[in-house]
Amino acid sequence: MIVDYVAEISRLKRELNAVILAHYYQDSEIQDLADFVGDSLELSRQAAATQADVIVFCGVVFMAETAKILNPGKLVLLPDMNAGCSLADGCPAEQFRAVRERYPDHVAVSYINCSAGVKALSDIICTSGNAEKIIRQIPEDKPILFAPDRHLGAFLEKKTGRKMRLWQGTCSVHDMFSERAVVQLKVRHPEALVIAHPECDEAVLRHADFVGSTKALLNFASGSEAREFIVVTESGILHQMQKACPEKVFHAAPANDNCACNLCPHMRLNTMEKLYECMTTRGPEIRIDEELRQAALKPMQRMLEMS
Ligand code: 13P
Ligand code: SF4
């Protein structure tokens, strides 16, 4: 049977009174039918504000968990429950608890790319879109434990001049971009501006004309007078860049010389077919223990207040 996924998903959306939230790293066809496409911060805000009964999250587990933490009464669906994240997986809650216990005087600021368990052990959550603003609000005399992304942490240290104790996690996608590949692309396109996500290594970021969250990169490209860009992040964002600026040229940075692996294998587990299936069967559904949810909610609320 041939299914018209766009028509069927629209029908199911009305039937369920559902909202479809999608991250910029989703396939273009999913981005095009979503009610809202955004970065982690915007998606959290949308999840906090929605009036829908059902949230269908086209992203990864930690994002859908965040939506559930903010909306315990709503059904939160994720098309593929295997859509994890190397940052979240590299920071198990028990190990994080042990580090917290070793440094009880530290304010624990955790990047939203972490499990509900790690959120529950944190003082404040941040995203790449608000991290600098949040770090700057923490009193100077308070030491900071930052988890789990060491590249974002190092970038924030440089921006704010604030030394932090960094968890040594990385994003498996952004960590693959090589300085050499970016420089080679820059030689081929000397007029292009390099725009990069702060999950990249410092060696890559030092070649960037602008560093920011996915949404900030999109805004920068739209507002810039430049006509050509080398984009150093997951290449899903190029879809919105090309839509917003059809007259500009965007070059997706390759991860290294001979591989184009700039797609997140977790994000890309979601497909139109799985989206349709999950709305049809109302599963897989995100479930979080209520005590854990309440503990994880506090640092999430602090983030929303501070950003
Ligand atoms: P942002 O959408 O916040 O820029 O984060 C990128 C990312 O890697 C999400 O997993
Ligand atoms: Fe996680 Fe990196 Fe994929 Fe984002 S791009 S979901 S940080 S593995």
Coordinates of C-alpha atoms and ligand atoms in Angstrom, one line a residue:
M1 CA 0.0 0.0 0.0
I2 CA 1.3 3.4 -0.9
V3 CA 0.7 5.9 1.9
D4 CA 0.5 9.6 1.3
Y5 CA 2.5 10.5 4.5
V6 CA 2.0 14.2 4.3
A7 CA -1.8 13.9 4.0
E8 CA -2.0 11.1 6.6
I9 CA 0.2 12.8 9.1
S10 CA -1.9 16.0 8.8
R11 CA -5.1 14.0 9.3
L12 CA -3.6 12.3 12.4
K13 CA -2.5 15.7 13.7
R14 CA -6.0 17.0 13.7
E15 CA -7.5 13.8 15.2
L16 CA -5.0 13.8 18.1
N17 CA -4.9 17.6 18.5
A18 CA -1.1 17.1 18.2
V19 CA 1.7 19.5 17.6
I20 CA 4.8 18.3 15.6
L21 CA 8.1 19.9 16.8
A22 CA 11.2 19.2 14.8
H23 CA 14.9 20.0 15.2
Y24 CA 16.9 21.5 12.4
Y25 CA 18.8 18.3 12.0
Q26 CA 15.7 16.3 10.8
D27 CA 15.2 15.3 7.2
S28 CA 13.9 18.2 5.0
E29 CA 10.5 16.5 4.5
I30 CA 10.0 16.3 8.2
Q31 CA 11.0 19.9 8.7
D32 CA 8.5 20.9 6.0
L33 CA 5.5 19.3 7.6
A34 CA 6.4 20.2 11.3
D35 CA 4.4 22.9 13.0
F36 CA 7.6 24.3 14.4
V37 CA 11.2 23.9 13.5
G38 CA 13.9 25.2 15.9
D39 CA 17.0 24.8 18.0
S40 CA 16.9 23.2 21.4
L41 CA 16.0 26.4 23.2
E42 CA 13.2 27.3 21.0
L43 CA 11.8 23.8 21.0
S44 CA 11.9 23.8 24.8
R45 CA 10.0 27.1 24.8
Q46 CA 7.4 25.7 22.3
A47 CA 7.0 22.6 24.4
A48 CA 6.4 24.7 27.5
A49 CA 3.8 26.9 25.8
T50 CA 1.8 24.4 23.6
Q51 CA -1.9 23.9 24.1
A52 CA -1.9 20.7 22.1
D53 CA -2.9 17.4 23.8
V54 CA -0.1 15.5 22.1
I55 CA 3.5 16.5 21.4
V56 CA 5.2 14.6 18.6
F57 CA 8.9 15.3 18.9
C58 CA 11.0 14.8 15.8
G59 CA 14.4 15.0 17.5
V60 CA 16.3 12.8 19.9
V61 CA 15.4 11.3 23.3
F62 CA 16.7 14.1 25.5
M63 CA 14.6 16.6 23.6
A64 CA 11.4 14.6 23.9
E65 CA 12.2 13.9 27.6
T66 CA 12.5 17.7 28.0
A67 CA 9.1 18.2 26.5
K68 CA 7.7 15.5 28.9
I69 CA 9.4 17.1 31.9
L70 CA 7.6 20.4 31.0
N71 CA 4.3 18.6 30.2
P72 CA 3.6 15.7 32.5
G73 CA -0.1 15.5 31.5
K74 CA 0.5 15.3 27.7
L75 CA 1.3 12.3 25.6
V76 CA 4.8 12.9 24.2
L77 CA 5.8 10.7 21.2
L78 CA 9.2 10.1 19.6
P79 CA 9.2 8.3 16.2
D80 CA 12.3 6.3 17.1
M81 CA 13.2 5.6 20.7
N82 CA 16.7 4.6 19.7
A83 CA 17.4 8.3 18.7
G84 CA 20.0 8.9 21.5
C85 CA 22.9 11.4 21.6
S86 CA 26.6 10.8 22.2
L87 CA 26.7 13.7 24.7
A88 CA 23.8 12.3 26.8
D89 CA 25.2 8.8 26.5
G90 CA 28.7 9.9 27.6
C91 CA 27.4 11.3 30.9
P92 CA 25.7 8.6 32.9
A93 CA 23.7 9.9 35.9
E94 CA 25.6 7.8 38.5
Q95 CA 29.0 9.0 37.3
F96 CA 27.7 12.6 37.3
R97 CA 26.4 12.2 40.8
A98 CA 29.9 11.0 42.0
V99 CA 31.5 14.1 40.4
R100 CA 28.9 16.4 42.0
E101 CA 29.6 14.8 45.4
R102 CA 33.3 15.4 44.9
Y103 CA 32.6 19.1 44.3
P104 CA 29.6 20.0 46.4
D105 CA 30.4 23.8 46.4
H106 CA 30.2 23.9 42.5
V107 CA 27.1 25.2 40.7
A108 CA 26.3 22.4 38.2
V109 CA 25.3 23.9 34.8
S110 CA 24.3 21.1 32.4
Y111 CA 23.9 21.4 28.7
I112 CA 20.4 20.3 27.7
N113 CA 21.9 17.4 25.8
C114 CA 21.8 15.1 28.8
S115 CA 19.5 12.6 30.4
A116 CA 16.6 13.4 32.7
G117 CA 18.7 11.8 35.5
V118 CA 21.6 14.3 34.9
K119 CA 19.1 17.2 34.7
A120 CA 17.7 16.1 38.1
L121 CA 21.2 16.4 39.6
S122 CA 21.9 19.8 38.0
D123 CA 21.3 23.3 39.3
I124 CA 20.7 25.0 35.9
I125 CA 20.2 23.7 32.4
C126 CA 21.4 25.6 29.4
T127 CA 21.4 25.3 25.6
S128 CA 24.0 26.5 23.1
G129 CA 21.6 29.4 22.5
N130 CA 21.6 30.8 26.1
A131 CA 24.7 29.2 27.8
E132 CA 26.8 32.4 27.7
K133 CA 23.9 34.5 29.2
I134 CA 23.4 31.9 32.0
I135 CA 27.1 31.6 32.9
R136 CA 27.4 35.3 33.1
Q137 CA 24.6 35.4 35.7
I138 CA 26.4 33.0 38.1
P139 CA 28.2 35.0 40.9
E140 CA 31.9 35.3 40.2
D141 CA 32.8 33.6 43.5
K142 CA 30.9 30.4 42.7
P143 CA 32.9 27.6 41.0
I144 CA 31.1 26.0 38.1
L145 CA 30.9 22.4 37.0
F146 CA 29.9 22.3 33.3
A147 CA 28.7 19.0 31.7
P148 CA 28.7 17.2 29.4
D149 CA 30.2 19.0 26.3
R150 CA 33.9 19.9 26.8
H151 CA 34.0 21.9 23.5
L152 CA 31.0 24.0 24.4
G153 CA 32.5 24.4 27.9
A154 CA 35.9 25.5 26.5
F155 CA 34.1 28.0 24.1
L156 CA 32.2 29.5 27.1
E157 CA 35.4 29.8 29.1
K158 CA 36.9 31.8 26.3
K159 CA 33.8 34.0 25.8
T160 CA 33.2 34.7 29.5
G161 CA 36.8 34.5 30.9
R162 CA 35.3 32.1 33.5
K163 CA 37.3 28.9 34.3
M164 CA 35.0 25.9 34.8
R165 CA 35.4 22.3 35.7
L166 CA 34.5 20.5 32.5
W167 CA 33.0 17.1 32.0
Q168 CA 34.9 15.5 29.1
G169 CA 32.0 14.6 26.7
T170 CA 31.8 15.4 23.0
C171 CA 29.2 15.3 20.2
S172 CA 30.3 12.5 17.9
V173 CA 29.1 14.5 14.9
H174 CA 30.7 17.9 15.7
D175 CA 33.9 16.3 17.0
M176 CA 34.5 14.8 13.5
F177 CA 34.8 18.2 11.7
S178 CA 38.5 18.7 11.1
E179 CA 40.4 21.9 10.9
R180 CA 42.1 20.7 7.7
A181 CA 38.8 20.1 5.9
V182 CA 37.5 23.6 6.9
V183 CA 40.7 25.2 5.8
Q184 CA 40.6 23.3 2.4
L185 CA 37.0 24.5 1.9
K186 CA 38.0 28.0 2.7
V187 CA 40.8 27.9 0.2
R188 CA 38.3 26.8 -2.5
H189 CA 35.8 29.4 -1.5
P190 CA 37.8 32.4 -0.2
E191 CA 34.7 34.8 -0.2
A192 CA 32.7 32.5 2.1
L193 CA 32.2 33.2 5.8
V194 CA 32.8 30.2 8.1
I195 CA 29.9 29.7 10.6
A196 CA 30.2 27.0 13.2
H197 CA 28.4 25.4 16.1
P198 CA 30.1 25.6 19.5
E199 CA 30.1 21.8 19.9
C200 CA 33.0 21.8 17.4
D201 CA 36.6 21.5 18.6
E202 CA 38.5 24.7 19.4
A203 CA 40.9 24.1 16.4
V204 CA 37.9 24.3 14.1
L205 CA 36.2 27.2 15.9
R206 CA 39.3 29.4 15.6
H207 CA 38.6 29.6 11.8
A208 CA 35.0 30.6 12.3
D209 CA 33.7 34.1 11.5
F210 CA 30.6 33.4 13.7
V211 CA 29.9 30.7 16.3
G212 CA 26.4 30.0 17.6
S213 CA 23.5 27.6 18.1
T214 CA 21.7 26.3 15.0
K215 CA 19.1 29.1 15.3
A216 CA 21.9 31.7 15.7
L217 CA 23.7 30.4 12.6
L218 CA 20.5 30.6 10.6
N219 CA 19.9 34.2 11.8
F220 CA 23.5 35.2 11.1
A221 CA 23.3 33.8 7.6
S222 CA 20.0 35.6 6.9
G223 CA 21.1 38.9 8.3
S224 CA 24.7 39.0 6.9
E225 CA 25.6 40.9 3.7
A226 CA 27.8 38.0 2.7
R227 CA 26.5 35.7 0.0
E228 CA 28.5 32.6 0.6
F229 CA 28.9 30.5 3.8
I230 CA 30.8 27.4 4.9
V231 CA 28.5 25.8 7.5
V232 CA 30.2 23.7 10.2
T233 CA 27.4 21.8 11.9
E234 CA 24.9 18.9 11.0
S235 CA 23.9 19.6 7.4
G236 CA 20.1 19.5 8.2
I237 CA 20.3 23.2 9.0
L238 CA 21.1 24.0 5.3
H239 CA 17.5 23.3 4.4
Q240 CA 16.2 26.3 6.4
M241 CA 19.2 28.4 5.3
Q242 CA 18.4 27.8 1.7
K243 CA 14.7 28.5 2.2
A244 CA 15.4 31.7 4.1
C245 CA 18.1 32.9 1.6
P246 CA 17.6 31.3 -1.8
E247 CA 20.0 33.8 -3.4
K248 CA 22.9 32.8 -1.1
V249 CA 25.3 29.8 -1.4
F250 CA 25.9 27.4 1.5
H251 CA 28.7 24.8 1.6
A252 CA 28.2 22.0 4.1
A253 CA 31.6 21.4 5.8
P254 CA 32.6 17.7 5.4
A255 CA 33.7 16.0 8.6
N256 CA 37.1 15.3 7.1
D257 CA 38.9 15.0 3.8
N258 CA 37.2 11.9 2.5
C259 CA 33.9 11.6 4.3
A260 CA 30.7 13.5 4.2
C261 CA 29.5 12.1 7.6
N262 CA 28.1 15.4 8.8
L263 CA 24.6 13.9 9.5
C264 CA 23.7 12.9 13.0
P265 CA 23.0 9.2 13.0
H266 CA 20.6 9.5 15.9
M267 CA 18.6 12.4 14.6
R268 CA 18.3 10.7 11.2
L269 CA 16.7 7.6 12.7
N270 CA 13.4 9.5 12.5
T271 CA 11.7 9.1 9.1
M272 CA 8.3 10.0 7.6
E273 CA 7.2 6.4 7.9
K274 CA 8.1 6.2 11.6
L275 CA 6.5 9.5 12.2
Y276 CA 3.3 8.3 10.7
E277 CA 3.5 5.0 12.6
C278 CA 4.0 6.6 15.9
M279 CA 1.0 8.9 15.4
T280 CA -1.1 5.9 14.3
T281 CA -0.1 3.7 17.3
R282 CA 0.4 6.5 19.8
G283 CA 3.8 5.1 20.6
P284 CA 6.6 4.9 21.5
E285 CA 5.7 7.2 24.3
I286 CA 8.1 9.1 26.6
R287 CA 7.6 8.1 30.3
I288 CA 9.4 9.6 33.2
D289 CA 9.2 8.7 36.9
E290 CA 7.3 11.5 38.6
E291 CA 9.9 12.1 41.4
L292 CA 12.7 12.3 38.8
R293 CA 10.6 14.6 36.6
Q294 CA 10.0 17.0 39.4
A295 CA 13.7 17.1 40.2
A296 CA 14.6 17.6 36.5
L297 CA 11.9 20.3 36.1
K298 CA 13.6 22.7 38.7
P299 CA 16.8 23.4 36.7
M300 CA 14.8 23.5 33.5
Q301 CA 12.6 26.2 35.0
R302 CA 15.6 28.1 36.2
M303 CA 16.9 28.0 32.6
L304 CA 13.7 29.4 31.2
E305 CA 13.7 32.2 33.8
M306 CA 17.3 33.1 33.2
S307 CA 17.2 33.2 29.4
Ligands
13P1 P1 21.1 23.5 19.1 O1 19.9 23.2 18.3 O2 20.7 24.0 20.5 O3 22.0 24.5 18.4 O4 21.9 22.2 19.4 C1 22.5 21.4 18.4 C2 22.5 20.0 18.7 O5 23.4 19.3 18.6 C3 21.3 19.4 19.2 O6 21.5 18.1 19.5
SF4_2 FE1 23.8 14.6 20.1 FE2 25.5 15.6 18.4 FE3 23.4 14.3 17.4 FE4 23.2 16.7 18.5 S1 24.3 16.3 16.7 S2 21.9 14.9 18.9 S3 24.7 16.6 20.1 S4 25.0 13.4 18.7

